[in-house]
CSV table of C-alpha atoms and ligand atoms in Angstrom, one decimal:
chain,number,residue,atom,x,y,z
A,1,MET,CA,10.8,19.6,10.1
A,2,LYS,CA,7.8,17.6,11.2
A,3,LEU,CA,7.9,13.8,11.3
A,4,ILE,CA,4.9,12.1,9.9
A,5,ASP,CA,4.8,9.2,12.3
A,6,GLY,CA,3.3,6.0,10.8
A,7,LYS,CA,3.3,4.3,14.2
A,8,VAL,CA,1.1,7.0,15.8
A,9,LEU,CA,-1.2,7.4,12.8
A,10,SER,CA,-1.6,3.7,12.1
A,11,ALA,CA,-2.5,3.0,15.8
A,12,ILE,CA,-5.2,5.7,15.7
A,13,ILE,CA,-6.6,4.3,12.4
A,14,LYS,CA,-6.6,0.7,13.8
A,15,SER,CA,-8.4,1.8,16.9
A,16,GLU,CA,-11.0,3.6,14.8
A,17,ILE,CA,-11.5,0.5,12.7
A,18,LYS,CA,-11.7,-1.7,15.8
A,19,GLU,CA,-14.4,0.6,17.3
A,20,GLU,CA,-16.4,0.7,14.0
A,21,THR,CA,-16.2,-3.1,13.7
A,22,ALA,CA,-17.4,-3.6,17.2
A,23,HIS,CA,-20.3,-1.2,16.5
A,24,TRP,CA,-21.1,-2.9,13.2
A,25,VAL,CA,-21.1,-6.4,14.8
A,26,ALA,CA,-23.1,-5.3,17.8
A,27,GLY,CA,-25.7,-4.0,15.4
A,28,GLY,CA,-26.0,-7.5,13.8
A,29,GLY,CA,-23.5,-7.0,11.1
A,30,LYS,CA,-21.2,-9.8,9.9
A,31,GLN,CA,-17.8,-10.1,11.5
A,32,PRO,CA,-15.4,-9.0,8.7
A,33,HIS,CA,-13.3,-11.9,7.4
A,34,LEU,CA,-10.0,-11.4,5.5
A,35,ALA,CA,-8.3,-14.4,3.8
A,36,ALA,CA,-4.7,-14.4,2.6
A,37,ILE,CA,-3.1,-16.7,0.1
A,38,LEU,CA,0.7,-17.2,0.6
A,39,VAL,CA,2.6,-19.1,-2.1
A,40,GLY,CA,6.1,-20.3,-1.2
A,41,ALA,CA,8.3,-19.3,1.7
A,42,ASP,CA,9.8,-15.9,0.9
A,43,GLY,CA,11.0,-14.3,4.1
A,44,ALA,CA,9.6,-10.8,3.5
A,45,SER,CA,6.2,-12.1,2.4
A,46,GLU,CA,6.0,-14.3,5.5
A,47,THR,CA,6.6,-11.2,7.6
A,48,TYR,CA,4.0,-9.1,5.8
A,49,VAL,CA,1.3,-11.8,5.9
A,50,ALA,CA,1.9,-12.6,9.5
A,51,SER,CA,1.6,-8.9,10.4
A,52,LYS,CA,-1.7,-8.6,8.4
A,53,ILE,CA,-3.1,-11.7,10.2
A,54,ARG,CA,-2.0,-10.3,13.6
A,55,SER,CA,-3.7,-6.9,12.8
A,56,CYS,CA,-6.9,-8.7,12.0
A,57,GLU,CA,-6.9,-10.4,15.4
A,58,GLU,CA,-6.1,-7.1,17.1
A,59,ILE,CA,-9.1,-5.3,15.6
A,60,GLY,CA,-11.7,-8.0,15.8
A,61,PHE,CA,-11.7,-9.4,12.2
A,62,LYS,CA,-11.7,-13.1,11.4
A,63,SER,CA,-8.7,-14.1,9.3
A,64,THR,CA,-7.7,-17.2,7.4
A,65,LEU,CA,-4.3,-18.0,5.9
A,66,ARG,CA,-4.1,-20.4,3.0
A,67,ARG,CA,-0.5,-21.5,2.4
A,68,PHE,CA,0.7,-23.3,-0.8
A,69,ASP,CA,4.0,-24.7,-1.9
A,70,ALA,CA,5.9,-22.7,-4.5
A,71,SER,CA,5.3,-25.6,-6.9
A,72,ILE,CA,1.6,-25.0,-7.1
A,73,THR,CA,0.5,-24.6,-10.7
A,74,GLU,CA,-1.2,-21.4,-12.0
A,75,ASP,CA,-4.4,-23.4,-12.7
A,76,GLN,CA,-4.4,-24.9,-9.2
A,77,LEU,CA,-3.9,-21.4,-7.7
A,78,ILE,CA,-6.8,-20.0,-9.9
A,79,ASP,CA,-9.0,-22.9,-8.5
A,80,GLU,CA,-8.1,-21.8,-5.0
A,81,ILE,CA,-9.0,-18.2,-5.8
A,82,GLU,CA,-12.3,-19.2,-7.3
A,83,ALA,CA,-13.1,-21.2,-4.1
A,84,LEU,CA,-12.5,-18.0,-2.1
A,85,ASN,CA,-14.6,-16.0,-4.6
A,86,ASP,CA,-17.5,-18.4,-3.9
A,87,ASP,CA,-17.0,-18.6,-0.1
A,88,ASP,CA,-19.8,-16.4,1.4
A,89,ASP,CA,-18.0,-16.2,4.7
A,90,VAL,CA,-14.9,-14.5,3.2
A,91,ASP,CA,-15.5,-10.8,2.6
A,92,GLY,CA,-12.2,-10.0,1.1
A,93,PHE,CA,-8.9,-11.7,0.3
A,94,ILE,CA,-5.4,-11.0,-0.9
A,95,VAL,CA,-2.8,-13.0,-2.8
A,96,GLN,CA,0.6,-12.0,-1.4
A,97,LEU,CA,3.0,-10.8,-4.1
A,98,PRO,CA,5.5,-11.7,-5.5
A,99,LEU,CA,4.4,-15.0,-6.9
A,100,PRO,CA,6.8,-17.6,-8.3
A,101,ALA,CA,8.0,-16.8,-11.8
A,102,HIS,CA,5.9,-19.6,-13.4
A,103,ILE,CA,2.6,-17.9,-12.3
A,104,SER,CA,1.2,-14.9,-14.1
A,105,GLU,CA,0.4,-12.2,-11.5
A,106,ASN,CA,-1.9,-10.5,-14.0
A,107,ARG,CA,-3.9,-13.6,-14.5
A,108,VAL,CA,-4.1,-14.2,-10.8
A,109,MET,CA,-5.2,-10.6,-10.0
A,110,GLU,CA,-7.9,-10.8,-12.7
A,111,ALA,CA,-9.3,-14.1,-11.3
A,112,ILE,CA,-10.1,-12.3,-8.0
A,113,ASP,CA,-13.8,-11.2,-7.8
A,114,PRO,CA,-13.5,-7.3,-7.8
A,115,LYS,CA,-16.0,-7.3,-4.9
A,116,LYS,CA,-13.5,-9.2,-2.8
A,117,ASP,CA,-10.3,-7.5,-4.1
A,118,VAL,CA,-9.4,-5.7,-0.9
A,119,ASP,CA,-5.8,-5.1,-2.3
A,120,GLY,CA,-7.4,-3.0,-5.1
A,121,PHE,CA,-5.3,-4.6,-7.8
A,122,HIS,CA,-8.1,-5.9,-10.1
A,123,PRO,CA,-8.4,-3.8,-13.3
A,124,VAL,CA,-12.1,-3.1,-12.4
A,125,ASN,CA,-11.0,-1.4,-9.1
A,126,VAL,CA,-8.1,0.4,-10.8
A,127,GLY,CA,-10.5,1.6,-13.5
A,128,ARG,CA,-13.2,2.7,-11.0
A,129,MET,CA,-10.5,4.6,-9.1
A,130,CYS,CA,-9.4,6.4,-12.3
A,131,LYS,CA,-13.0,7.3,-13.0
A,132,GLY,CA,-13.6,8.6,-9.4
A,133,LEU,CA,-16.1,5.8,-8.7
A,134,PRO,CA,-16.3,4.0,-5.4
A,135,ALA,CA,-13.4,1.4,-5.5
A,136,TYR,CA,-11.0,-0.4,-3.3
A,137,ILE,CA,-8.0,1.8,-3.3
A,138,SER,CA,-4.8,-0.2,-3.1
A,139,ALA,CA,-3.3,-0.2,0.4
A,140,THR,CA,-0.1,1.8,0.0
A,141,PRO,CA,-1.6,4.7,-1.9
A,142,PHE,CA,-4.5,4.7,0.6
A,143,GLY,CA,-2.0,4.8,3.5
A,144,ILE,CA,-0.2,7.8,2.0
A,145,ILE,CA,-3.4,9.7,1.4
A,146,GLU,CA,-4.3,9.2,5.0
A,147,MET,CA,-0.9,10.4,6.1
A,148,LEU,CA,-1.3,13.6,4.1
A,149,LYS,CA,-4.9,14.1,5.3
A,150,ARG,CA,-4.3,13.5,9.0
A,151,SER,CA,-1.1,15.6,9.0
A,152,GLY,CA,-3.2,18.6,7.7
A,153,ILE,CA,-1.0,19.0,4.6
A,154,GLU,CA,-2.4,21.3,2.0
A,155,THR,CA,-2.2,19.7,-1.4
A,156,ALA,CA,-4.4,21.8,-3.7
A,157,GLY,CA,-2.4,23.6,-6.4
A,158,LYS,CA,0.8,22.0,-5.3
A,159,HIS,CA,3.3,20.3,-7.5
A,160,CYS,CA,3.6,16.6,-6.6
A,161,VAL,CA,6.4,14.6,-8.1
A,162,VAL,CA,6.1,10.8,-7.9
A,163,ILE,CA,9.3,8.8,-8.5
A,164,GLY,CA,8.3,5.3,-9.7
A,165,ARG,CA,5.4,4.2,-11.9
A,166,SER,CA,4.6,0.8,-10.5
A,167,GLN,CA,1.1,-0.6,-10.7
A,168,ILE,CA,0.9,-0.9,-6.9
A,169,VAL,CA,2.4,2.4,-5.8
A,170,GLY,CA,3.6,5.1,-8.3
A,171,LEU,CA,0.8,4.9,-10.8
A,172,PRO,CA,-2.2,4.9,-8.4
A,173,MET,CA,-0.5,7.5,-6.3
A,174,SER,CA,-0.2,9.9,-9.3
A,175,ILE,CA,-3.9,9.4,-10.1
A,176,LEU,CA,-5.0,10.1,-6.5
A,177,MET,CA,-2.9,13.2,-6.2
A,178,GLN,CA,-4.4,14.8,-9.3
A,179,ARG,CA,-8.0,14.0,-8.6
A,180,ASN,CA,-10.5,16.7,-7.7
A,181,ASP,CA,-10.5,15.9,-4.0
A,182,ASN,CA,-8.7,16.5,-0.7
A,183,PRO,CA,-5.9,15.4,-0.6
A,184,GLY,CA,-5.6,15.8,-4.3
A,185,ASN,CA,-5.8,18.7,-6.8
A,186,CYS,CA,-2.1,18.6,-7.4
A,187,THR,CA,-0.2,19.1,-10.6
A,188,VAL,CA,1.5,15.8,-10.9
A,189,THR,CA,4.7,14.8,-12.6
A,190,ILE,CA,5.5,11.0,-12.7
A,191,CYS,CA,9.1,10.0,-13.0
A,192,HIS,CA,10.6,6.6,-13.8
A,193,SER,CA,13.8,4.8,-14.7
A,194,ARG,CA,14.0,6.6,-18.1
A,195,THR,CA,13.4,10.1,-16.8
A,196,VAL,CA,16.0,12.6,-17.8
A,197,ASN,CA,17.0,15.3,-15.2
A,198,LEU,CA,15.3,13.5,-12.3
A,199,LYS,CA,17.1,15.6,-9.7
A,200,GLU,CA,16.0,18.9,-11.3
A,201,ILE,CA,12.4,17.7,-11.5
A,202,ALA,CA,12.4,16.4,-8.0
A,203,ARG,CA,13.7,19.7,-6.7
A,204,THR,CA,10.6,21.4,-8.1
A,205,ALA,CA,8.3,19.3,-5.9
A,206,ASP,CA,6.2,20.7,-3.1
A,207,ILE,CA,5.3,17.0,-2.4
A,208,LEU,CA,7.8,14.3,-3.3
A,209,ILE,CA,6.6,10.7,-3.2
A,210,VAL,CA,9.5,8.3,-3.6
A,211,ALA,CA,8.9,4.7,-4.6
A,212,LEU,CA,11.7,3.4,-6.7
A,213,GLY,CA,13.2,0.7,-4.4
A,214,ARG,CA,16.8,1.8,-4.2
A,215,ALA,CA,18.1,2.4,-0.6
A,216,GLU,CA,18.8,6.0,0.2
A,217,PHE,CA,18.7,7.1,-3.4
A,218,VAL,CA,17.1,10.5,-2.8
A,219,THR,CA,19.7,12.8,-1.1
A,220,ALA,CA,19.2,16.4,0.1
A,221,ASP,CA,20.1,17.8,-3.4
A,222,TYR,CA,16.8,16.2,-4.8
A,223,VAL,CA,14.7,18.1,-2.3
A,224,LYS,CA,13.3,21.7,-2.2
A,225,GLU,CA,13.5,23.5,1.1
A,226,GLY,CA,10.3,22.8,3.0
A,227,ALA,CA,9.0,20.0,0.8
A,228,VAL,CA,6.8,17.2,2.0
A,229,VAL,CA,8.8,14.0,1.5
A,230,ILE,CA,7.0,10.6,1.5
A,231,ASP,CA,9.4,7.6,1.5
A,232,VAL,CA,7.7,4.4,0.3
A,233,GLY,CA,10.9,2.4,-0.2
A,234,ILE,CA,11.7,-0.7,1.9
A,235,THR,CA,15.0,-2.3,1.1
A,236,ARG,CA,16.9,-4.8,3.3
A,237,VAL,CA,20.6,-4.0,3.6
A,238,ALA,CA,23.2,-6.2,5.2
A,239,ASP,CA,23.8,-5.2,8.8
A,240,PRO,CA,25.9,-7.6,10.9
A,241,SER,CA,25.1,-5.6,14.1
A,242,LYS,CA,21.5,-6.7,13.8
A,243,LYS,CA,20.3,-10.1,15.0
A,244,SER,CA,18.4,-10.6,11.7
A,245,GLY,CA,21.6,-9.7,9.8
A,246,PHE,CA,19.9,-6.9,7.9
A,247,ALA,CA,18.5,-3.4,8.4
A,248,ILE,CA,15.6,-1.7,6.6
A,249,ARG,CA,16.3,1.4,4.6
A,250,GLY,CA,14.0,3.7,2.7
A,251,ASP,CA,14.5,5.3,-0.7
A,252,VAL,CA,15.4,8.6,1.0
A,253,LYS,CA,18.6,9.4,2.9
A,254,PHE,CA,16.7,10.4,6.0
A,255,ASP,CA,19.3,12.2,8.1
A,256,GLU,CA,20.2,14.8,5.4
A,257,VAL,CA,16.8,15.2,3.8
A,258,ALA,CA,15.1,15.7,7.2
A,259,LEU,CA,17.2,18.8,7.6
A,260,LYS,CA,15.6,20.3,4.5
A,261,ALA,CA,12.1,18.9,4.4
A,262,GLY,CA,9.0,20.5,5.9
A,263,PHE,CA,7.5,17.1,6.6
A,264,ILE,CA,9.0,13.6,6.2
A,265,THR,CA,8.1,10.0,6.8
A,266,PRO,CA,10.7,7.7,8.4
A,267,VAL,CA,11.5,4.1,7.4
A,268,PRO,CA,10.8,1.9,9.2
A,269,GLY,CA,7.8,3.4,11.1
A,270,GLY,CA,6.3,5.3,8.2
A,271,VAL,CA,4.3,4.3,5.1
A,272,GLY,CA,4.7,0.5,5.7
A,273,LEU,CA,2.6,0.6,8.8
A,274,MET,CA,-0.1,2.6,7.1
A,275,THR,CA,-0.4,0.1,4.3
A,276,ILE,CA,-2.0,-2.4,6.7
A,277,CYS,CA,-4.6,0.2,7.6
A,278,GLY,CA,-5.6,0.4,3.9
A,279,LEU,CA,-6.2,-3.3,3.8
A,280,LEU,CA,-8.2,-3.4,7.0
A,281,THR,CA,-10.3,-0.4,5.9
A,282,ASN,CA,-11.1,-2.1,2.6
A,283,THR,CA,-12.0,-5.3,4.4
A,284,LEU,CA,-14.4,-3.5,6.7
A,285,LYS,CA,-15.9,-1.8,3.6
A,286,ALA,CA,-16.3,-5.3,2.0
A,287,ALA,CA,-18.1,-6.7,5.0
A,288,ARG,CA,-20.4,-3.7,5.0
A,289,LYS,CA,-20.8,-4.0,1.2
A,290,GLU,CA,-20.0,-0.3,0.9
A,291,ILE,CA,-18.3,-0.3,-2.5
A,292,TYR,CA,-20.4,-2.9,-4.2
A,293,PRO,CA,-23.8,-2.9,-2.5
B,1,NAD,P1,8.9,-1.5,-8.7
B,1,NAD,O1,10.2,-2.1,-8.8
B,1,NAD,O2,7.7,-2.2,-9.2
B,1,NAD,O3,8.9,-0.1,-9.4
B,1,NAD,C1,10.0,0.8,-9.2
B,1,NAD,C2,9.8,2.0,-10.1
B,1,NAD,O4,10.9,2.9,-9.9
B,1,NAD,C3,9.7,1.7,-11.6
B,1,NAD,O5,8.5,2.3,-12.1
B,1,NAD,C4,11.0,2.3,-12.2
B,1,NAD,O6,10.7,2.9,-13.4
B,1,NAD,C5,11.3,3.4,-11.1
B,1,NAD,N1,12.8,3.5,-11.1
B,1,NAD,C6,13.7,2.6,-10.9
B,1,NAD,N2,14.9,3.1,-10.9
B,1,NAD,C7,14.8,4.4,-11.0
B,1,NAD,C8,15.7,5.5,-11.1
B,1,NAD,N3,17.0,5.3,-11.0
B,1,NAD,N4,15.2,6.7,-11.3
B,1,NAD,C9,13.9,6.9,-11.4
B,1,NAD,N5,13.0,5.9,-11.3
B,1,NAD,C10,13.4,4.7,-11.2
B,1,NAD,O7,8.7,-1.1,-7.2
B,1,NAD,P2,7.4,-0.9,-6.2
B,1,NAD,O8,6.7,-2.1,-6.1
B,1,NAD,O9,6.7,0.4,-6.7
B,1,NAD,O10,8.2,-0.6,-4.9
B,1,NAD,C11,9.1,0.5,-4.7
B,1,NAD,C12,9.6,0.5,-3.3
B,1,NAD,O11,8.6,0.6,-2.4
B,1,NAD,C13,10.3,-0.9,-3.0
B,1,NAD,O12,11.4,-0.6,-2.1
B,1,NAD,C14,9.3,-1.6,-2.2
B,1,NAD,O13,9.8,-2.6,-1.3
B,1,NAD,C15,8.5,-0.5,-1.5
B,1,NAD,N6,7.1,-0.8,-1.2
B,1,NAD,C16,6.8,-0.4,0.0
B,1,NAD,C17,5.5,-0.5,0.4
B,1,NAD,C18,5.0,-0.1,1.8
B,1,NAD,O14,4.1,-0.5,2.3
B,1,NAD,N7,5.8,0.8,2.4
B,1,NAD,C19,4.5,-1.1,-0.5
B,1,NAD,C20,4.9,-1.4,-1.7
B,1,NAD,C21,6.3,-1.3,-2.1
């Protein structure tokens, strides 16, 4: 079994982005500027946004955090998004999800200018990705593609099973794995909560990408000997031995699956760290106007 180490890979990618940014700025380019909107005070969202802002500082980006109370109305939030759309200094921005229940995430995502949509959630970016046109690829699928590429995993002709069909992970992942590119060229099966015989299907996977959000759901009997197992799940489980009172678990029962898998990603220390790299890469592309010249 080989561990696909998100800590090592994300540190390499960040240092590459840092170098490219310094080179770009030294050549007279604009310092990339990422803005983030955070609504409410959800603990996990606070952690994710803080880590995104910290990463910007590390690699030489400018960053801005705009915080709003959970009581903000949908129209007020749209006004704030439009202000960022019109702000020439901001190259890209994200609205941290989830949003409070009274706000439509779809309306919010569609209000973001696709040119600044560095999370890659706007229908224009999703559509362009499906057509194989230059697009901001959403951060988690981008991170997984980089893990496969940088680990030298052969994907062409392989059977890839994706468990989960969410807009932010499962669905874009399935599209990227079947495209005519490297990584890509897989035969893809996408499974979801209504899939019958999930275990039997998972067992036929050469590459198993698991994003269903249930701690340690995938046990060794879901995995073919030698398969590549990518664990996207992040679930907090109570753990009184930790200072925080919780531990992070993936969707894969790591200890037993690791004995069978050819490659596996750990949680924490896997896909989660790569996700930030996707966001930073997209922001640098936005500053250089690479996707939308
Ligand atoms: P989601 O809840 O939007 O989607 C879950 C998907 O899993 C759904 O499509 C559902 O049909 C499927 N599913 C649920 N139960 C199932 C079952 N028993 N069998 C088969 N399929 C089932 O979740 P999401 O936003 O895609 O996130 C999935 C997990 O990945 C969560 O733990 C989330 O925290 C994590 N996540 C991690 C990152 C990262 O950077 N590592 C990024 C996004 C999400």
